[in-house]
PDB file of C-alpha atoms in Angstrom:
ATOM      1  CA  UNK A  23      -6.410 -37.645-140.423  1.00 62.00           C
ATOM      2  CA  UNK A  24      -4.852 -35.263-138.281  1.00 78.00           C
ATOM      3  CA  UNK A  25      -2.357 -35.943-135.636  1.00 77.00           C
ATOM      4  CA  UNK A  26      -4.487 -36.152-132.797  1.00 76.00           C
ATOM      5  CA  UNK A  27      -7.073 -38.502-134.303  1.00 77.00           C
ATOM      6  CA  UNK A  28      -4.275 -40.764-135.140  1.00 78.00           C
ATOM      7  CA  UNK A  29      -3.048 -40.168-131.495  1.00 72.00           C
ATOM      8  CA  UNK A  30      -6.448 -41.250-130.225  1.00 74.00           C
ATOM      9  CA  UNK A  31      -6.873 -44.270-132.559  1.00 76.00           C
ATOM     10  CA  UNK A  32      -3.581 -45.352-131.370  1.00 76.00           C
ATOM     11  CA  UNK A  33      -4.003 -44.932-127.637  1.00 74.00           C
ATOM     12  CA  UNK A  34      -7.806 -46.547-127.979  1.00 78.00           C
ATOM     13  CA  UNK A  35      -6.439 -49.676-129.654  1.00 79.00           C
ATOM     14  CA  UNK A  36      -3.482 -50.130-126.812  1.00 73.00           C
ATOM     15  CA  UNK A  37      -6.124 -49.283-123.918  1.00 78.00           C
ATOM     16  CA  UNK A  38      -8.795 -51.273-125.102  1.00 80.00           C
ATOM     17  CA  UNK A  39      -7.161 -54.950-124.199  1.00 82.00           C
ATOM     18  CA  UNK A  40      -6.311 -53.544-120.712  1.00 79.00           C
ATOM     19  CA  UNK A  41      -9.575 -52.154-120.231  1.00 78.00           C
ATOM     20  CA  UNK A  42     -11.136 -55.648-121.195  1.00 83.00           C
ATOM     21  CA  UNK A  43      -8.709 -57.308-118.898  1.00 82.00           C
ATOM     22  CA  UNK A  44      -9.725 -54.935-116.157  1.00 78.00           C
ATOM     23  CA  UNK A  45     -13.418 -55.807-116.547  1.00 81.00           C
ATOM     24  CA  UNK A  46     -12.874 -59.432-116.648  1.00 85.00           C
ATOM     25  CA  UNK A  47     -10.975 -59.078-113.123  1.00 81.00           C
ATOM     26  CA  UNK A  48     -13.610 -56.880-112.000  1.00 81.00           C
ATOM     27  CA  UNK A  49     -16.116 -59.660-113.098  1.00 84.00           C
ATOM     28  CA  UNK A  50     -14.365 -62.276-111.500  1.00 84.00           C
ATOM     29  CA  UNK A  51     -14.290 -60.355-108.106  1.00 81.00           C
ATOM     30  CA  UNK A  52     -10.775 -58.782-108.001  1.00 72.00           C
ATOM     31  CA  UNK A  53     -11.246 -55.383-106.786  1.00 71.00           C
ATOM     32  CA  UNK A  54      -8.504 -52.819-107.389  1.00 70.00           C
ATOM     33  CA  UNK A  55      -8.346 -48.929-107.927  1.00 72.00           C
ATOM     34  CA  UNK A  56      -9.460 -49.395-111.429  1.00 69.00           C
ATOM     35  CA  UNK A  57      -9.755 -45.551-112.041  1.00 74.00           C
ATOM     36  CA  UNK A  58      -6.272 -45.038-111.042  1.00 78.00           C
ATOM     37  CA  UNK A  59      -5.175 -48.249-113.124  1.00 78.00           C
ATOM     38  CA  UNK A  60      -6.961 -47.073-116.322  1.00 76.00           C
ATOM     39  CA  UNK A  61      -5.332 -43.558-115.681  1.00 80.00           C
ATOM     40  CA  UNK A  62      -1.874 -44.795-115.669  1.00 84.00           C
ATOM     41  CA  UNK A  63      -2.620 -47.031-118.482  1.00 79.00           C
ATOM     42  CA  UNK A  64      -3.892 -44.230-120.775  1.00 78.00           C
ATOM     43  CA  UNK A  65      -0.889 -41.669-119.404  1.00 83.00           C
ATOM     44  CA  UNK A  66       1.972 -44.484-120.114  1.00 82.00           C
ATOM     45  CA  UNK A  67       0.365 -45.234-123.761  1.00 75.00           C
ATOM     46  CA  UNK A  68       0.325 -41.414-124.781  1.00 77.00           C
ATOM     47  CA  UNK A  69       3.801 -41.081-123.455  1.00 82.00           C
ATOM     48  CA  UNK A  70       5.143 -44.039-125.112  1.00 78.00           C
ATOM     49  CA  UNK A  71       3.458 -42.864-128.711  1.00 72.00           C
ATOM     50  CA  UNK A  72       4.388 -39.293-128.172  1.00 77.00           C
ATOM     51  CA  UNK A  73       8.196 -40.493-127.739  1.00 80.00           C
ATOM     52  CA  UNK A  74       7.878 -42.714-130.803  1.00 80.00           C
ATOM     53  CA  UNK A  75       6.722 -39.765-132.888  1.00 74.00           C
ATOM     54  CA  UNK A  76       9.602 -37.364-131.584  1.00 69.00           C
TER      55      UNK A  76
END
């Protein structure tokens, strides 16, 4: 497995619970700027993983 594929797998494992939580919040009527939140979660996840690899 290439590093990129590993990175994507780690990020998706990290992001999925957060996305599910946001989807649940949307379903029960809490409306936030989901795009910005997901973007922040993904970028933070990538940063954490990259720092861990370094």
